[in-house]
């Protein structure tokens, strides 16, 4: 495969606002909330995206997916204790049924964190002039907030708290406005956990899971112990090739492969890990059409979606300015697979890990109501719900401090910050890497830079005859160890091979996320 190239994104001005058909706008959030029932402040109150979504006139309902749900998922029934907890909001009810501890024995009376003011997002600015935000134990009962320690630090619903789920549902509609009726969101303890649950719903031991030929190694390592075999789909600079996927599926032989025809695709469309490849709009449309043709269900893993970067303009050229408005920023994003999914065949994994902090361990899944219910049933008897501490901090930051418009301002700042980091690494590569041996394309999104190395030019390979020359794995290891000896750690491309063979080309993954400009 070729290293990824940057997308040619046309900058927008304030007068070129994007149009969202039947979608929610930031300005429409308050009006919708005013028409909705008040948010319950009871412990473990029932939560569903249906409580917060807008009208869906003319949209189809999602297809049913009973034919791909496995027996484990079908056998999961509702938790009696979780269902009974919905009654806790009943006025005057004395609860002797659930094992919910009283918050009087929680050793926390108040928490505080310091966060950035709007438009003053840097670490230095936050240290000097950030806002102290916090929560007391009984803020909700005292009318100070809709969420507090009394509620957040107790048991909750598998969907996550109603308070944070409202913000997440609105955010999903603002950005993606899924084009079918019965979509919902449910929170996870991060995308890795959500992905593992999805596999345990949708595949059985011996099944193949299609993915990029170079794919996220943790996803591969999640699938393999479950007996699910990764099947690499060829790639180019825009990522996965739908034509190769169609060829494989059209010519599938169960007897030759020893397995049924694949029905599951795992893909990272934006800033793919490890390659940094980003699928264009047309590529996503072609991929979705191929999935429809072969009735494939798509897991769209998008931790880097909002890290779509400005074009690289070269070592001595001025940087491309930031999007001029919220609408310009949203319009510049490549539309998601979720945004074109009229069948409900996409399960989208979102996370706060790359845009807030990975230690929060809070993400969410958007899918059809049928699939979300299966995930909730799994969560009820495993992870239970995301950390209440994390949910409370996120609620205080996103809902009560920044709001939807402030969160988009933060995402624009993150876009520009990662663009600057990417540009620093590209300039370093141009200065330091021998371009007769190393080649790359400018990363368009995410936090990874994918470098191809012409390993056949390695002195050991050129010096020895064909029969004695070291193979790609040995040369890759020598180059990798040489980098470590020089004080630079990279990731070997073979670690990410979907089918665990060595391949014919050599790549190394580098990241520009953590290293400073001085590095």
Short mmCIF file of C-alpha atoms in Angstrom, two decimals:
data_model
loop_
_atom_site.label_atom_id
_atom_site.label_comp_id
_atom_site.label_asym_id
_atom_site.label_seq_id
_atom_site.Cartn_x
_atom_site.Cartn_y
_atom_site.Cartn_z
CA UNK A 1 0.00 0.00 0.00
CA UNK A 2 1.03 3.63 -0.47
CA UNK A 3 1.41 5.95 2.50
CA UNK A 4 -1.64 8.21 2.97
CA UNK A 5 -1.90 11.64 1.42
CA UNK A 6 -3.57 14.69 2.89
CA UNK A 7 -7.08 15.51 1.82
CA UNK A 8 -7.61 18.64 -0.21
CA UNK A 9 -10.04 20.45 2.08
CA UNK A 10 -11.33 23.77 0.85
CA UNK A 11 -11.37 26.45 3.53
CA UNK A 12 -14.72 28.09 4.23
CA UNK A 13 -15.51 31.64 5.24
CA UNK A 14 -18.16 32.89 7.63
CA UNK A 15 -20.54 33.41 4.72
CA UNK A 16 -20.25 29.81 3.54
CA UNK A 17 -22.15 28.15 6.37
CA UNK A 18 -22.95 24.47 6.06
CA UNK A 19 -26.57 23.37 5.75
CA UNK A 20 -27.82 20.51 7.92
CA UNK A 21 -31.01 18.95 6.55
CA UNK A 22 -33.35 17.96 9.41
CA UNK A 23 -30.38 18.20 11.74
CA UNK A 24 -30.04 19.87 15.10
CA UNK A 25 -28.09 23.14 15.22
CA UNK A 26 -26.39 24.54 18.29
CA UNK A 27 -28.88 27.39 18.30
CA UNK A 28 -31.75 24.90 18.35
CA UNK A 29 -30.66 23.01 21.47
CA UNK A 30 -32.27 25.31 24.02
CA UNK A 31 -35.63 25.39 22.21
CA UNK A 32 -35.72 21.60 22.01
CA UNK A 33 -34.85 21.23 25.68
CA UNK A 34 -37.62 23.63 26.64
CA UNK A 35 -40.15 21.32 24.98
CA UNK A 36 -38.81 18.15 26.60
CA UNK A 37 -39.66 16.76 30.05
CA UNK A 38 -37.25 17.83 32.81
CA UNK A 39 -34.18 15.67 33.43
CA UNK A 40 -34.59 13.46 36.49
CA UNK A 41 -32.08 13.95 39.31
CA UNK A 42 -32.78 10.56 40.91
CA UNK A 43 -30.09 7.92 41.39
CA UNK A 44 -29.75 5.41 38.51
CA UNK A 45 -32.58 7.03 36.58
CA UNK A 46 -33.56 5.55 33.21
CA UNK A 47 -31.83 7.13 30.23
CA UNK A 48 -32.39 6.84 26.49
CA UNK A 49 -31.46 8.95 23.48
CA UNK A 50 -35.12 8.85 22.48
CA UNK A 51 -35.73 11.36 25.26
CA UNK A 52 -33.55 13.97 23.52
CA UNK A 53 -33.73 13.38 19.77
CA UNK A 54 -35.58 15.56 17.30
CA UNK A 55 -38.36 14.57 14.89
CA UNK A 56 -37.47 12.07 12.17
CA UNK A 57 -40.10 12.80 9.51
CA UNK A 58 -39.52 10.86 6.31
CA UNK A 59 -36.60 8.84 7.66
CA UNK A 60 -36.69 5.04 7.35
CA UNK A 61 -36.41 2.65 10.27
CA UNK A 62 -33.25 0.60 10.65
CA UNK A 63 -33.07 -2.93 9.31
CA UNK A 64 -33.29 -5.79 11.77
CA UNK A 65 -30.03 -7.63 12.45
CA UNK A 66 -31.27 -10.80 14.10
CA UNK A 67 -29.45 -12.86 11.46
CA UNK A 68 -26.00 -11.67 12.58
CA UNK A 69 -26.52 -11.53 16.35
CA UNK A 70 -24.90 -14.54 17.97
CA UNK A 71 -26.43 -16.78 20.60
CA UNK A 72 -24.56 -15.16 23.49
CA UNK A 73 -26.13 -11.81 22.67
CA UNK A 74 -29.60 -13.25 22.13
CA UNK A 75 -29.43 -15.01 25.50
CA UNK A 76 -28.79 -11.80 27.44
CA UNK A 77 -31.94 -10.66 29.26
CA UNK A 78 -32.79 -7.53 31.16
CA UNK A 79 -31.28 -7.03 34.60
CA UNK A 80 -34.08 -7.14 37.16
CA UNK A 81 -32.21 -4.87 39.53
CA UNK A 82 -31.51 -2.30 36.80
CA UNK A 83 -35.16 -2.34 35.75
CA UNK A 84 -36.36 -1.90 39.33
CA UNK A 85 -34.06 1.07 39.85
CA UNK A 86 -36.21 3.04 37.41
CA UNK A 87 -38.80 3.27 40.21
CA UNK A 88 -36.42 5.19 42.47
CA UNK A 89 -37.68 8.48 41.02
CA UNK A 90 -41.16 7.76 42.41
CA UNK A 91 -41.94 10.49 45.00
CA UNK A 92 -42.11 9.16 48.55
CA UNK A 93 -40.87 5.67 47.67
CA UNK A 94 -38.88 3.98 50.44
CA UNK A 95 -36.21 1.83 48.81
CA UNK A 96 -35.50 -1.47 50.53
CA UNK A 97 -34.93 -3.37 47.28
CA UNK A 98 -31.68 -2.28 45.70
CA UNK A 99 -28.18 -2.50 47.10
CA UNK A 100 -27.50 1.21 46.63
CA UNK A 101 -25.35 2.61 49.44
CA UNK A 102 -26.33 5.89 51.03
CA UNK A 103 -24.21 8.84 49.97
CA UNK A 104 -23.91 9.73 53.68
CA UNK A 105 -21.08 7.19 53.84
CA UNK A 106 -19.26 8.48 50.73
CA UNK A 107 -15.97 10.08 51.88
CA UNK A 108 -16.38 12.93 49.39
CA UNK A 109 -18.14 16.19 50.14
CA UNK A 110 -16.86 18.24 47.21
CA UNK A 111 -14.60 17.94 44.17
CA UNK A 112 -12.97 20.68 42.12
CA UNK A 113 -10.98 20.77 38.89
CA UNK A 114 -9.37 23.65 37.01
CA UNK A 115 -10.29 23.88 33.32
CA UNK A 116 -9.64 26.29 30.44
CA UNK A 117 -11.71 29.38 29.85
CA UNK A 118 -13.25 29.59 26.39
CA UNK A 119 -10.68 30.64 23.77
CA UNK A 120 -7.86 30.35 26.33
CA UNK A 121 -7.22 26.66 25.95
CA UNK A 122 -3.46 26.24 26.26
CA UNK A 123 -1.85 24.64 29.29
CA UNK A 124 -0.14 27.90 30.19
CA UNK A 125 -3.36 29.93 29.94
CA UNK A 126 -5.26 27.35 31.98
CA UNK A 127 -2.63 27.40 34.71
CA UNK A 128 -2.71 31.18 34.89
CA UNK A 129 -6.39 31.99 34.34
CA UNK A 130 -8.38 28.75 34.24
CA UNK A 131 -11.75 28.28 35.91
CA UNK A 132 -12.29 26.23 39.05
CA UNK A 133 -15.40 24.12 38.57
CA UNK A 134 -16.75 21.63 41.02
CA UNK A 135 -19.60 19.70 42.54
CA UNK A 136 -20.93 19.29 46.03
CA UNK A 137 -22.58 16.18 47.36
CA UNK A 138 -26.16 17.49 47.22
CA UNK A 139 -26.07 20.19 44.53
CA UNK A 140 -29.06 18.70 42.69
CA UNK A 141 -31.34 18.62 45.72
CA UNK A 142 -30.29 22.18 46.54
CA UNK A 143 -31.16 23.37 43.02
CA UNK A 144 -27.58 24.21 42.08
CA UNK A 145 -27.14 21.60 39.35
CA UNK A 146 -28.78 18.61 37.68
CA UNK A 147 -25.90 16.32 38.66
CA UNK A 148 -23.86 15.87 41.81
CA UNK A 149 -21.77 13.51 43.92
CA UNK A 150 -24.86 11.96 45.53
CA UNK A 151 -26.03 10.71 42.11
CA UNK A 152 -22.81 10.30 40.12
CA UNK A 153 -20.84 8.34 42.71
CA UNK A 154 -23.61 5.75 43.17
CA UNK A 155 -24.62 2.92 40.84
CA UNK A 156 -26.08 4.00 37.52
CA UNK A 157 -27.61 2.71 34.32
CA UNK A 158 -25.55 0.93 31.64
CA UNK A 159 -26.43 3.71 29.17
CA UNK A 160 -24.63 6.21 31.37
CA UNK A 161 -26.19 9.09 33.25
CA UNK A 162 -29.18 10.84 31.76
CA UNK A 163 -27.43 14.18 32.27
CA UNK A 164 -24.35 13.39 30.14
CA UNK A 165 -26.27 11.20 27.68
CA UNK A 166 -28.39 14.22 26.75
CA UNK A 167 -25.28 16.20 25.77
CA UNK A 168 -23.81 13.25 23.83
CA UNK A 169 -27.05 12.61 21.94
CA UNK A 170 -27.37 16.27 20.97
CA UNK A 171 -23.70 16.40 19.93
CA UNK A 172 -24.17 13.30 17.74
CA UNK A 173 -27.19 14.84 16.04
CA UNK A 174 -25.44 18.18 15.49
CA UNK A 175 -22.41 16.54 13.86
CA UNK A 176 -23.87 13.48 12.10
CA UNK A 177 -27.73 13.73 12.11
CA UNK A 178 -28.12 9.99 11.31
CA UNK A 179 -30.56 9.54 8.41
CA UNK A 180 -32.77 6.86 9.98
CA UNK A 181 -35.34 7.05 12.75
CA UNK A 182 -34.39 4.65 15.52
CA UNK A 183 -30.75 5.49 16.25
CA UNK A 184 -29.59 5.76 19.81
CA UNK A 185 -26.43 6.35 21.84
CA UNK A 186 -25.17 4.45 24.84
CA UNK A 187 -22.03 5.16 26.81
CA UNK A 188 -19.05 2.81 27.13
CA UNK A 189 -15.95 2.66 29.30
CA UNK A 190 -13.98 3.45 26.16
CA UNK A 191 -13.94 2.21 22.59
CA UNK A 192 -11.79 -0.87 23.30
CA UNK A 193 -14.43 -2.20 25.69
CA UNK A 194 -17.23 -1.23 23.29
CA UNK A 195 -15.46 -3.02 20.44
CA UNK A 196 -14.98 -6.18 22.49
CA UNK A 197 -18.68 -6.19 23.36
CA UNK A 198 -19.58 -5.68 19.70
CA UNK A 199 -17.50 -8.69 18.67
CA UNK A 200 -19.15 -10.80 21.34
CA UNK A 201 -22.52 -9.79 19.87
CA UNK A 202 -21.81 -10.09 16.17
CA UNK A 203 -19.34 -12.92 15.58
CA UNK A 204 -18.74 -16.51 16.57
CA UNK A 205 -15.51 -18.48 16.87
CA UNK A 206 -14.13 -19.22 13.40
CA UNK A 207 -15.67 -16.17 11.70
CA UNK A 208 -13.60 -13.74 9.65
CA UNK A 209 -13.61 -10.00 10.41
CA UNK A 210 -12.59 -7.77 7.52
CA UNK A 211 -10.33 -4.81 8.28
CA UNK A 212 -7.55 -2.73 6.72
CA UNK A 213 -4.46 -4.77 5.81
CA UNK A 214 -2.65 -2.60 8.37
CA UNK A 215 -5.04 -2.27 11.29
CA UNK A 216 -5.12 -1.17 14.93
CA UNK A 217 -3.11 -3.84 16.74
CA UNK A 218 -5.26 -3.73 19.91
CA UNK A 219 -8.36 -4.43 17.80
CA UNK A 220 -6.61 -7.42 16.24
CA UNK A 221 -5.50 -8.61 19.68
CA UNK A 222 -9.08 -8.29 20.91
CA UNK A 223 -10.46 -10.41 18.07
CA UNK A 224 -7.92 -13.23 18.02
CA UNK A 225 -8.59 -14.72 21.51
CA UNK A 226 -12.30 -14.80 20.64
CA UNK A 227 -11.47 -17.05 17.69
CA UNK A 228 -12.25 -14.29 15.18
CA UNK A 229 -9.83 -14.22 12.25
CA UNK A 230 -8.81 -10.82 10.83
CA UNK A 231 -8.96 -10.63 7.03
CA UNK A 232 -6.85 -7.84 5.57
CA UNK A 233 -8.34 -5.68 2.81
CA UNK A 234 -5.83 -3.94 0.54
CA UNK A 235 -5.29 -0.21 0.96
CA UNK A 236 -4.11 2.85 -0.92
CA UNK A 237 -3.48 6.41 0.22
CA UNK A 238 -7.19 6.80 1.09
CA UNK A 239 -7.32 3.63 3.14
CA UNK A 240 -9.35 0.50 2.58
CA UNK A 241 -10.22 -0.41 -1.04
CA UNK A 242 -13.91 -1.28 -1.52
CA UNK A 243 -13.06 -2.91 -4.87
CA UNK A 244 -10.82 -5.46 -3.13
CA UNK A 245 -13.43 -6.05 -0.46
CA UNK A 246 -16.04 -6.66 -3.17
CA UNK A 247 -13.69 -9.04 -5.01
CA UNK A 248 -13.10 -11.11 -1.88
CA UNK A 249 -16.78 -11.31 -0.98
CA UNK A 250 -17.96 -11.98 -4.55
CA UNK A 251 -15.56 -14.91 -4.88
CA UNK A 252 -15.85 -16.33 -1.37
CA UNK A 253 -15.72 -20.12 -1.07
CA UNK A 254 -16.75 -21.55 2.29
CA UNK A 255 -15.08 -24.86 1.49
CA UNK A 256 -11.76 -23.23 0.58
CA UNK A 257 -11.78 -20.73 3.44
CA UNK A 258 -13.27 -23.04 6.05
CA UNK A 259 -15.68 -20.35 7.22
CA UNK A 260 -18.87 -18.63 6.25
CA UNK A 261 -18.79 -15.48 4.14
CA UNK A 262 -17.68 -12.49 6.26
CA UNK A 263 -20.48 -10.23 7.45
CA UNK A 264 -18.45 -7.88 9.67
CA UNK A 265 -16.09 -5.00 8.80
CA UNK A 266 -13.99 -3.11 11.33
CA UNK A 267 -12.56 0.15 9.99
CA UNK A 268 -10.96 3.38 11.24
CA UNK A 269 -11.97 5.74 8.39
CA UNK A 270 -10.31 8.92 9.67
CA UNK A 271 -6.63 9.13 10.56
CA UNK A 272 -6.38 5.36 10.62
CA UNK A 273 -4.11 3.69 13.13
CA UNK A 274 -1.35 2.98 12.12
CA UNK A 275 -1.32 4.45 8.61
CA UNK A 276 -2.94 7.85 9.17
CA UNK A 277 -5.03 7.19 6.04
CA UNK A 278 -8.32 9.06 5.74
CA UNK A 279 -11.14 7.86 3.52
CA UNK A 280 -12.56 10.53 1.20
CA UNK A 281 -16.30 11.10 0.93
CA UNK A 282 -16.51 9.09 -2.29
CA UNK A 283 -14.46 6.26 -0.75
CA UNK A 284 -16.91 6.09 2.16
CA UNK A 285 -19.86 6.05 -0.21
CA UNK A 286 -18.28 3.22 -2.21
CA UNK A 287 -17.51 1.31 0.97
CA UNK A 288 -21.08 1.68 2.22
CA UNK A 289 -22.47 0.56 -1.15
CA UNK A 290 -20.25 -2.53 -1.04
CA UNK A 291 -21.50 -3.27 2.48
CA UNK A 292 -25.10 -2.99 1.26
CA UNK A 293 -24.39 -5.30 -1.70
CA UNK A 294 -22.99 -8.04 0.54
CA UNK A 295 -25.06 -7.29 3.67
CA UNK A 296 -21.98 -6.43 5.73
CA UNK A 297 -22.30 -4.78 9.15
CA UNK A 298 -19.76 -1.98 9.76
CA UNK A 299 -18.01 -1.09 13.01
CA UNK A 300 -16.86 2.50 12.44
CA UNK A 301 -14.16 3.28 15.01
CA UNK A 302 -13.56 7.05 15.00
CA UNK A 303 -11.35 8.25 17.88
CA UNK A 304 -9.55 10.70 15.54
CA UNK A 305 -12.58 12.09 13.70
CA UNK A 306 -12.18 15.61 15.08
CA UNK A 307 -8.43 15.58 14.51
CA UNK A 308 -8.84 16.22 10.78
CA UNK A 309 -5.93 18.55 10.11
CA UNK A 310 -5.23 21.58 7.97
CA UNK A 311 -3.23 20.86 4.77
CA UNK A 312 0.54 20.86 5.12
CA UNK A 313 1.93 23.82 3.20
CA UNK A 314 5.64 23.09 3.39
CA UNK A 315 8.56 23.98 5.66
CA UNK A 316 8.65 27.71 4.89
CA UNK A 317 5.02 28.47 4.00
CA UNK A 318 2.45 30.12 6.27
CA UNK A 319 0.00 27.79 7.99
CA UNK A 320 -3.59 27.50 6.77
CA UNK A 321 -5.84 29.50 9.14
CA UNK A 322 -8.36 27.82 11.38
CA UNK A 323 -11.98 27.33 10.24
CA UNK A 324 -13.74 30.67 10.57
CA UNK A 325 -16.91 29.41 12.26
CA UNK A 326 -18.53 26.36 13.81
CA UNK A 327 -20.41 25.66 10.59
CA UNK A 328 -17.17 25.97 8.58
CA UNK A 329 -15.47 23.52 10.93
CA UNK A 330 -18.30 20.97 10.71
CA UNK A 331 -18.56 21.38 6.95
CA UNK A 332 -14.81 20.74 6.55
CA UNK A 333 -15.11 17.33 8.26
CA UNK A 334 -15.38 14.36 5.90
CA UNK A 335 -18.93 13.05 6.49
CA UNK A 336 -19.02 9.95 8.64
CA UNK A 337 -20.34 6.54 7.61
CA UNK A 338 -23.01 7.05 10.28
CA UNK A 339 -24.19 10.19 8.47
CA UNK A 340 -24.94 8.19 5.28
CA UNK A 341 -26.34 5.09 6.99
CA UNK A 342 -30.02 4.63 6.07
CA UNK A 343 -30.02 0.92 6.95
CA UNK A 344 -28.75 1.10 10.52
CA UNK A 345 -25.81 -1.10 9.45
CA UNK A 346 -23.14 1.11 11.06
CA UNK A 347 -22.12 0.91 14.71
CA UNK A 348 -20.05 4.01 15.40
CA UNK A 349 -17.55 4.06 18.28
CA UNK A 350 -16.77 7.52 19.68
CA UNK A 351 -14.50 8.40 22.57
CA UNK A 352 -13.30 11.31 24.67
CA UNK A 353 -9.87 9.65 24.84
CA UNK A 354 -8.19 11.63 22.05
CA UNK A 355 -10.03 14.93 22.44
CA UNK A 356 -10.31 15.24 26.26
CA UNK A 357 -8.20 12.64 28.11
CA UNK A 358 -7.84 8.85 27.76
CA UNK A 359 -7.93 8.24 31.51
CA UNK A 360 -11.56 9.40 31.64
CA UNK A 361 -12.52 6.01 30.14
CA UNK A 362 -15.76 7.35 28.73
CA UNK A 363 -16.93 6.84 25.18
CA UNK A 364 -20.18 6.08 23.42
CA UNK A 365 -21.67 3.96 20.69
CA UNK A 366 -24.26 5.10 18.17
CA UNK A 367 -26.28 2.39 16.44
CA UNK A 368 -29.84 1.25 15.86
CA UNK A 369 -32.08 0.79 18.90
CA UNK A 370 -31.92 -2.99 18.46
CA UNK A 371 -28.12 -3.05 18.59
CA UNK A 372 -27.88 -0.51 21.42
CA UNK A 373 -30.23 -2.63 23.52
CA UNK A 374 -27.98 -5.68 23.00
CA UNK A 375 -24.97 -3.61 24.12
CA UNK A 376 -26.83 -2.35 27.17
CA UNK A 377 -27.75 -5.90 28.16
CA UNK A 378 -24.07 -6.86 27.94
CA UNK A 379 -22.93 -3.83 29.93
CA UNK A 380 -25.45 -4.44 32.71
CA UNK A 381 -23.62 -7.60 33.77
CA UNK A 382 -20.02 -6.59 32.94
CA UNK A 383 -18.83 -2.98 33.04
CA UNK A 384 -22.16 -1.81 34.58
CA UNK A 385 -21.61 1.83 33.54
CA UNK A 386 -18.80 4.33 32.97
CA UNK A 387 -17.09 5.87 35.98
CA UNK A 388 -19.41 8.25 37.79
CA UNK A 389 -16.44 10.46 38.69
CA UNK A 390 -15.53 10.81 35.01
CA UNK A 391 -19.12 11.42 33.96
CA UNK A 392 -19.53 14.15 36.57
CA UNK A 393 -16.32 15.92 35.54
CA UNK A 394 -17.26 15.73 31.86
CA UNK A 395 -20.76 17.03 32.58
CA UNK A 396 -19.39 19.96 34.54
CA UNK A 397 -16.95 20.79 31.73
CA UNK A 398 -19.03 20.17 28.62
CA UNK A 399 -22.55 21.02 29.78
CA UNK A 400 -22.16 23.62 32.50
CA UNK A 401 -18.92 25.38 31.48
CA UNK A 402 -18.40 25.17 27.71
CA UNK A 403 -21.72 24.13 26.21
CA UNK A 404 -21.98 22.77 22.67
CA UNK A 405 -20.50 25.88 21.09
CA UNK A 406 -17.59 25.96 23.51
CA UNK A 407 -16.90 22.27 22.92
CA UNK A 408 -16.69 22.94 19.17
CA UNK A 409 -14.30 25.82 19.92
CA UNK A 410 -12.15 23.36 21.85
CA UNK A 411 -12.24 20.86 18.97
CA UNK A 412 -11.16 23.59 16.54
CA UNK A 413 -8.28 24.44 18.88
CA UNK A 414 -7.34 20.74 19.03
CA UNK A 415 -7.39 20.58 15.23
CA UNK A 416 -4.93 23.47 15.02
CA UNK A 417 -2.74 22.14 17.85
CA UNK A 418 -2.38 18.75 16.17
CA UNK A 419 -1.80 20.43 12.82
CA UNK A 420 1.13 22.27 14.39
CA UNK A 421 2.49 19.02 15.88
CA UNK A 422 2.10 17.23 12.53
CA UNK A 423 3.90 20.04 10.71
CA UNK A 424 6.80 19.87 13.16
CA UNK A 425 7.27 16.16 12.51
CA UNK A 426 7.01 16.54 8.74
CA UNK A 427 9.66 19.27 8.76
CA UNK A 428 11.91 17.01 10.87
CA UNK A 429 11.41 14.13 8.42
CA UNK A 430 12.29 16.39 5.50
CA UNK A 431 15.47 17.47 7.28
CA UNK A 432 16.65 14.16 8.67
CA UNK A 433 15.41 11.17 6.68
CA UNK A 434 17.18 10.07 3.46
CA UNK A 435 14.41 10.38 0.91
CA UNK A 436 16.03 7.92 -1.49
CA UNK A 437 15.21 5.29 1.17
CA UNK A 438 12.28 6.72 3.15
CA UNK A 439 9.03 8.08 1.70
CA UNK A 440 5.73 9.29 3.10
CA UNK A 441 2.57 11.24 2.41
CA UNK A 442 1.38 14.14 4.52
CA UNK A 443 -0.93 12.90 7.27
CA UNK A 444 -4.43 14.36 6.86
CA UNK A 445 -5.91 13.35 10.22
CA UNK A 446 -5.16 11.69 13.51
CA UNK A 447 -1.82 11.51 15.28
CA UNK A 448 0.27 9.08 13.23
CA UNK A 449 2.84 9.45 10.46
CA UNK A 450 3.45 6.34 8.30
CA UNK A 451 6.88 6.02 6.72
CA UNK A 452 7.77 3.51 3.99
CA UNK A 453 11.38 2.27 3.98
CA UNK A 454 12.96 0.66 0.92
CA UNK A 455 14.44 -2.17 2.93
CA UNK A 456 16.08 -3.77 -0.09
CA UNK A 457 18.61 -0.94 -0.03
CA UNK A 458 19.79 -1.95 3.43
CA UNK A 459 23.57 -2.70 3.30
CA UNK A 460 23.10 -6.27 4.54
CA UNK A 461 20.62 -7.01 1.75
CA UNK A 462 22.71 -5.38 -0.98
CA UNK A 463 25.94 -6.99 0.18
CA UNK A 464 24.72 -10.56 0.29
CA UNK A 465 23.34 -12.72 -2.50
CA UNK A 466 19.65 -13.47 -2.73
CA UNK A 467 20.04 -16.79 -0.97
CA UNK A 468 21.87 -15.29 2.00
CA UNK A 469 20.17 -11.91 2.34
CA UNK A 470 18.16 -11.32 5.53
CA UNK A 471 14.39 -11.16 5.20
CA UNK A 472 12.12 -8.19 5.81
CA UNK A 473 11.48 -9.10 9.46
CA UNK A 474 15.19 -9.22 10.34
CA UNK A 475 15.92 -5.95 8.56
CA UNK A 476 12.93 -4.26 10.16
CA UNK A 477 14.13 -5.33 13.59
CA UNK A 478 17.66 -4.07 12.92
CA UNK A 479 16.37 -0.65 11.82
CA UNK A 480 13.98 -0.45 14.76
CA UNK A 481 16.71 -1.33 17.29
CA UNK A 482 19.07 1.16 15.67
CA UNK A 483 16.47 3.86 16.27
CA UNK A 484 16.15 2.86 19.92
CA UNK A 485 19.93 3.00 20.28
CA UNK A 486 19.80 6.56 18.92
CA UNK A 487 17.07 7.53 21.40
CA UNK A 488 14.00 7.29 19.12
CA UNK A 489 11.21 4.75 19.59
CA UNK A 490 8.94 3.95 16.65
CA UNK A 491 6.46 1.12 16.00
CA UNK A 492 7.17 -1.68 13.53
CA UNK A 493 4.73 -1.96 10.65
CA UNK A 494 4.52 -5.74 11.05
CA UNK A 495 2.88 -5.25 14.44
CA UNK A 496 -0.18 -3.96 12.60
CA UNK A 497 -0.48 -6.56 9.82
CA UNK A 498 -4.05 -7.88 9.91
CA UNK A 499 -3.08 -11.35 8.78
CA UNK A 500 0.14 -11.48 10.78
CA UNK A 501 2.37 -12.14 7.79
CA UNK A 502 5.35 -9.90 7.09
CA UNK A 503 4.11 -8.43 3.83
CA UNK A 504 6.39 -7.26 1.05
CA UNK A 505 6.84 -3.62 2.03
CA UNK A 506 8.34 -2.14 5.17
CA UNK A 507 6.74 0.62 7.20
CA UNK A 508 7.29 2.32 10.53
CA UNK A 509 4.63 4.19 12.48
CA UNK A 510 5.60 7.38 14.27
CA UNK A 511 3.35 9.65 16.30
CA UNK A 512 3.44 13.40 16.71
CA UNK A 513 0.98 13.46 19.62
CA UNK A 514 3.32 13.61 22.59
CA UNK A 515 6.73 14.85 21.42
CA UNK A 516 7.41 18.55 21.80
CA UNK A 517 8.80 20.84 19.09
CA UNK A 518 12.21 20.72 20.74
CA UNK A 519 12.29 16.91 20.31
#
